[in-house]
CSV table of C-alpha atoms and ligand atoms in Angstrom, one decimal:
chain,number,residue,atom,x,y,z
A,26,MET,CA,10.6,-20.5,4.0
A,27,LYS,CA,13.1,-23.2,2.9
A,28,SER,CA,14.8,-21.9,-0.2
A,29,SER,CA,16.0,-24.3,-2.8
A,30,LYS,CA,19.3,-24.0,-4.6
A,31,VAL,CA,19.5,-22.2,-7.9
A,32,ARG,CA,22.3,-20.9,-10.1
A,33,LEU,CA,23.8,-17.8,-8.7
A,34,ASP,CA,23.5,-15.8,-12.0
A,35,LYS,CA,19.8,-16.8,-12.2
A,36,LEU,CA,19.2,-15.9,-8.6
A,37,LEU,CA,20.7,-12.5,-8.7
A,38,SER,CA,19.3,-11.5,-12.0
A,39,SER,CA,15.8,-12.6,-11.1
A,40,LEU,CA,16.0,-10.4,-8.0
A,41,GLY,CA,17.0,-7.4,-10.2
A,42,TYR,CA,20.5,-7.0,-8.9
A,43,CYS,CA,22.3,-7.3,-12.2
A,44,SER,CA,22.2,-9.1,-15.5
A,45,ARG,CA,23.3,-12.8,-15.6
A,46,LYS,CA,26.5,-11.7,-17.4
A,47,GLU,CA,27.5,-9.2,-14.7
A,48,VAL,CA,27.6,-11.8,-11.9
A,49,ALA,CA,31.1,-13.1,-12.6
A,50,SER,CA,32.6,-9.6,-12.3
A,51,LEU,CA,30.6,-8.7,-9.2
A,52,ILE,CA,32.0,-11.9,-7.6
A,53,ARG,CA,35.5,-10.8,-8.6
A,54,GLU,CA,34.9,-7.4,-7.1
A,55,GLY,CA,33.8,-8.9,-3.8
A,56,ILE,CA,30.3,-7.5,-4.1
A,57,ILE,CA,28.6,-10.9,-4.3
A,58,THR,CA,29.8,-13.1,-1.4
A,59,HIS,CA,28.9,-16.2,0.4
A,60,THR,CA,27.8,-15.9,4.1
A,61,LEU,CA,30.5,-18.5,5.0
A,62,ASN,CA,33.0,-17.0,2.6
A,63,LEU,CA,32.9,-20.1,0.4
A,64,PRO,CA,34.1,-19.5,-3.2
A,65,LEU,CA,31.5,-18.6,-5.7
A,66,LYS,CA,31.2,-18.8,-9.5
A,67,ASN,CA,28.4,-17.6,-11.7
A,68,ASP,CA,27.0,-21.1,-12.0
A,69,THR,CA,27.4,-22.1,-8.3
A,70,LYS,CA,24.1,-23.5,-7.0
A,71,ALA,CA,23.2,-21.4,-4.0
A,72,SER,CA,20.2,-20.8,-1.8
A,73,HIS,CA,18.8,-17.3,-1.3
A,74,ASN,CA,19.9,-17.1,2.4
A,75,GLU,CA,23.6,-18.1,1.7
A,76,ILE,CA,24.3,-15.0,-0.5
A,77,LEU,CA,25.2,-11.4,0.4
A,78,PHE,CA,25.2,-8.4,-1.9
A,79,ASP,CA,27.3,-5.5,-0.7
A,80,SER,CA,27.5,-7.4,2.6
A,81,GLU,CA,23.7,-7.3,2.9
A,82,PRO,CA,21.2,-10.2,2.8
A,83,LEU,CA,19.3,-10.4,-0.5
A,84,ASP,CA,15.9,-8.8,-1.0
A,85,PRO,CA,13.0,-11.2,-0.2
A,86,PRO,CA,12.7,-14.2,-2.5
A,87,MET,CA,9.8,-14.8,-4.9
A,88,GLY,CA,6.5,-15.0,-3.2
A,89,MET,CA,6.5,-11.4,-1.9
A,90,VAL,CA,3.3,-9.7,-0.8
A,91,ILE,CA,3.4,-6.0,-0.3
A,92,LEU,CA,0.7,-4.0,1.6
A,93,MET,CA,0.9,-0.4,0.4
A,94,HIS,CA,-1.0,2.7,1.5
A,95,LYS,CA,-1.5,4.1,-2.0
A,96,PRO,CA,-1.6,7.9,-2.2
A,97,VAL,CA,-3.9,9.8,-4.5
A,98,GLY,CA,-2.2,10.7,-7.8
A,99,TYR,CA,-0.4,7.4,-8.4
A,100,VAL,CA,-1.4,4.9,-11.1
A,101,CYS,CA,-1.7,1.1,-10.9
A,102,SER,CA,0.1,0.5,-14.2
A,103,HIS,CA,3.6,-0.6,-15.4
A,104,ASP,CA,3.4,2.0,-18.2
A,105,ASP,CA,5.7,5.0,-17.4
A,106,GLY,CA,3.7,7.1,-19.8
A,107,GLU,CA,0.7,7.2,-17.4
A,108,GLY,CA,2.4,9.4,-14.8
A,109,ARG,CA,3.5,8.5,-11.3
A,110,LEU,CA,3.3,4.8,-10.8
A,111,VAL,CA,2.7,2.9,-7.5
A,112,TYR,CA,5.9,0.9,-8.4
A,113,ASP,CA,7.8,4.2,-8.0
A,114,LEU,CA,7.2,4.0,-4.3
A,115,LEU,CA,9.1,0.7,-4.1
A,116,PRO,CA,12.9,0.2,-4.2
A,117,GLU,CA,14.1,0.7,-7.8
A,118,ARG,CA,15.6,-2.8,-8.0
A,119,TRP,CA,12.2,-4.4,-7.3
A,120,ARG,CA,11.0,-3.1,-10.7
A,121,LEU,CA,13.6,-5.4,-12.4
A,122,ARG,CA,12.5,-8.6,-10.7
A,123,ASP,CA,11.3,-11.6,-12.6
A,124,PRO,CA,8.6,-12.7,-12.0
A,125,LYS,CA,7.5,-9.1,-11.9
A,126,ILE,CA,5.6,-7.5,-9.1
A,127,SER,CA,2.0,-6.5,-10.0
A,128,THR,CA,-0.9,-5.0,-8.2
A,129,VAL,CA,-3.7,-7.2,-7.0
A,130,GLY,CA,-6.5,-5.5,-8.9
A,131,ARG,CA,-6.4,-1.7,-9.2
A,132,LEU,CA,-7.3,1.5,-7.5
A,133,ASP,CA,-8.0,4.5,-9.6
A,134,LYS,CA,-5.5,7.3,-9.8
A,135,GLU,CA,-7.7,9.5,-7.5
A,136,THR,CA,-8.4,6.7,-5.0
A,137,SER,CA,-6.2,6.2,-1.9
A,138,GLY,CA,-5.8,3.4,0.5
A,139,LEU,CA,-5.0,-0.3,0.9
A,140,LEU,CA,-3.3,-1.8,-2.2
A,141,LEU,CA,-1.7,-5.2,-2.4
A,142,LEU,CA,1.1,-6.1,-4.7
A,143,THR,CA,2.7,-9.5,-5.4
A,144,ASP,CA,5.0,-11.4,-7.6
A,145,ASP,CA,3.0,-14.6,-7.0
A,146,GLY,CA,0.8,-15.1,-10.1
A,147,ALA,CA,-1.3,-17.9,-8.5
A,148,LEU,CA,-2.0,-15.8,-5.4
A,149,LEU,CA,-2.9,-12.8,-7.6
A,150,HIS,CA,-5.3,-14.9,-9.6
A,151,ARG,CA,-6.9,-16.2,-6.5
A,152,LEU,CA,-7.4,-12.8,-4.9
A,153,THR,CA,-8.8,-11.2,-8.0
A,154,SER,CA,-11.0,-14.1,-9.1
A,155,PRO,CA,-14.7,-13.2,-8.8
A,156,LYS,CA,-15.2,-16.7,-7.3
A,157,HIS,CA,-13.4,-15.7,-4.1
A,158,LYS,CA,-15.5,-12.7,-3.2
A,159,VAL,CA,-13.0,-11.0,-1.0
A,160,PRO,CA,-14.8,-8.2,0.9
A,161,LYS,CA,-13.3,-4.7,0.3
A,162,VAL,CA,-14.3,-1.6,2.3
A,163,TYR,CA,-14.2,1.9,0.9
A,164,GLU,CA,-14.9,5.2,2.5
A,165,ALA,CA,-16.5,7.6,0.1
A,166,THR,CA,-17.0,11.4,0.3
A,167,LEU,CA,-20.0,12.5,-1.7
A,168,ASP,CA,-21.0,15.6,-3.5
A,169,ARG,CA,-24.6,15.5,-2.4
A,170,ALA,CA,-26.3,14.3,0.8
A,171,LEU,CA,-27.5,10.7,0.8
A,172,SER,CA,-31.2,10.4,0.2
A,173,GLY,CA,-31.8,7.5,2.5
A,174,ASN,CA,-32.6,4.6,0.2
A,175,GLU,CA,-29.1,3.9,-1.0
A,176,ALA,CA,-28.3,1.1,1.6
A,177,GLU,CA,-31.4,-0.8,0.5
A,178,ILE,CA,-30.6,-0.4,-3.2
A,179,PHE,CA,-27.0,-1.5,-2.8
A,180,ALA,CA,-28.0,-4.5,-0.7
A,181,SER,CA,-30.7,-5.6,-3.2
A,182,GLY,CA,-28.4,-7.3,-5.7
A,183,THR,CA,-30.4,-5.6,-8.5
A,184,LEU,CA,-28.3,-2.4,-9.1
A,185,MET,CA,-27.3,-2.2,-12.7
A,186,LEU,CA,-24.2,-0.1,-13.7
A,187,ASN,CA,-24.2,1.8,-16.9
A,188,GLY,CA,-23.1,-0.4,-19.8
A,189,GLU,CA,-23.2,-3.7,-17.8
A,190,LYS,CA,-25.3,-6.8,-18.3
A,191,THR,CA,-25.5,-8.2,-14.8
A,192,PRO,CA,-26.4,-6.4,-11.6
A,193,CYS,CA,-23.9,-5.8,-8.8
A,194,LEU,CA,-23.8,-8.4,-6.1
A,195,PRO,CA,-25.3,-7.1,-2.8
A,196,ALA,CA,-23.1,-4.5,-1.1
A,197,LYS,CA,-23.3,-3.1,2.4
A,198,LEU,CA,-23.6,0.6,3.0
A,199,THR,CA,-22.9,2.2,6.4
A,200,VAL,CA,-23.8,5.9,6.6
A,201,ILE,CA,-21.3,8.0,8.5
A,202,ASP,CA,-23.0,11.3,8.0
A,203,PRO,CA,-25.0,12.8,5.1
A,204,THR,CA,-22.0,13.1,2.7
A,205,HIS,CA,-19.8,10.3,4.0
A,206,ALA,CA,-20.4,6.5,3.8
A,207,ARG,CA,-18.6,3.2,4.1
A,208,LEU,CA,-19.3,0.7,1.4
A,209,GLU,CA,-18.3,-3.0,1.5
A,210,ILE,CA,-18.3,-4.7,-1.9
A,211,VAL,CA,-17.1,-8.2,-2.9
A,212,GLU,CA,-16.5,-7.6,-6.6
A,213,GLY,CA,-13.9,-5.5,-8.3
A,214,ARG,CA,-15.6,-4.0,-11.4
A,215,TYR,CA,-14.1,-1.0,-13.2
A,216,HIS,CA,-14.6,2.1,-11.0
A,217,GLN,CA,-17.3,0.2,-9.2
A,218,VAL,CA,-17.8,2.3,-6.1
A,219,ARG,CA,-17.9,5.6,-8.1
A,220,ARG,CA,-20.3,4.0,-10.6
A,221,MET,CA,-22.6,2.6,-7.9
A,222,PHE,CA,-23.0,6.1,-6.4
A,223,ALA,CA,-23.5,7.5,-9.8
A,224,ALA,CA,-26.2,5.0,-10.4
A,225,VAL,CA,-28.2,6.5,-7.5
A,226,GLY,CA,-27.6,10.0,-8.6
A,227,ASN,CA,-24.7,11.0,-6.5
A,228,HIS,CA,-21.0,11.7,-7.2
A,229,VAL,CA,-17.9,10.5,-5.3
A,230,THR,CA,-15.5,13.4,-4.6
A,231,ALA,CA,-12.9,11.3,-2.6
A,232,LEU,CA,-12.5,7.6,-2.2
A,233,HIS,CA,-10.3,5.6,0.2
A,234,ARG,CA,-10.0,1.8,0.6
A,235,CYS,CA,-9.7,1.0,4.3
A,236,SER,CA,-9.6,-2.8,4.1
A,237,PHE,CA,-9.1,-5.8,1.9
A,238,GLY,CA,-10.4,-9.1,3.4
A,239,THR,CA,-9.1,-9.0,7.0
A,240,LEU,CA,-6.2,-6.7,6.2
A,241,THR,CA,-6.2,-3.0,7.2
A,242,LEU,CA,-3.6,-0.2,6.8
A,243,GLY,CA,-2.8,0.1,10.5
A,244,ASP,CA,-0.5,3.0,11.0
A,245,LEU,CA,1.0,3.1,7.4
A,246,GLU,CA,1.1,6.6,6.1
A,247,ALA,CA,0.3,7.4,2.4
A,248,GLY,CA,3.2,6.2,0.3
A,249,GLU,CA,4.4,3.7,2.8
A,250,TYR,CA,4.3,-0.1,2.5
A,251,ARG,CA,5.2,-3.2,4.4
A,252,LEU,CA,5.8,-6.8,3.5
A,253,ILE,CA,3.2,-9.2,4.7
A,254,ASP,CA,3.1,-13.0,5.0
A,255,ALA,CA,1.2,-14.6,2.1
A,256,GLN,CA,-0.3,-17.0,4.6
A,257,SER,CA,-2.3,-14.2,6.2
A,258,LEU,CA,-4.2,-13.9,2.9
A,259,THR,CA,-5.2,-17.5,2.6
A,260,ASP,CA,-6.2,-18.3,6.2
B,19,URA,N1,-14.1,1.6,-7.0
B,19,URA,C1,-13.8,2.8,-7.6
B,19,URA,O1,-14.6,3.5,-8.1
B,19,URA,N2,-12.5,3.1,-7.7
B,19,URA,C2,-11.5,2.3,-7.1
B,19,URA,O2,-10.3,2.7,-7.2
B,19,URA,C3,-11.9,1.2,-6.5
B,19,URA,C4,-13.2,0.8,-6.4
């Protein structure tokens, strides 16, 4: 990515390194430096790849996409009062970035699996917009054995969820064994997978998202994440 030049104090503060005011003293202390040792001031126009902090290249610029393996027990919220947050799994400084990093949709606290996060508002909007119908695959563990008609009901496009006015779009169920199934949905309604199974008289005891569009977790362990190329989401 070709990075444009911005004021140094704006660049460093937007990446969460320090406040704009602190930049001048960090330059004096030799913490913020130029890769070619050029002199710096708080209002120097610099591009992202010219600057070092503590002799290290800066964190990725705006336009980050993070693919995380969300563990059970973490909440997709910015509100500290809600318990352990998925943002706690990222470097602390990333929580101070502006624009801020947000989850692309949400997974429930008790759901594990593939979660995307980004600071790119337009991308976030595109990936969560109902228009785009990104397929998402979940593996569900069920309390009771499947009765055999669920695949047909889910595929019908007529399943109504409690309290909703429009039926769920057709979804694809693949039975793994009587109490385990894979479900592909293209919407992102609140607690959708759990509510779809509830609507056919079952109960989800564990839920894991294995894919989002063409993306999968690969060998990421629960709690781990990696940066991905935003381009891989729009191809
Ligand atoms: N459906 C659910 O019920 N929960 C999730 O976290 C995601 C989809």
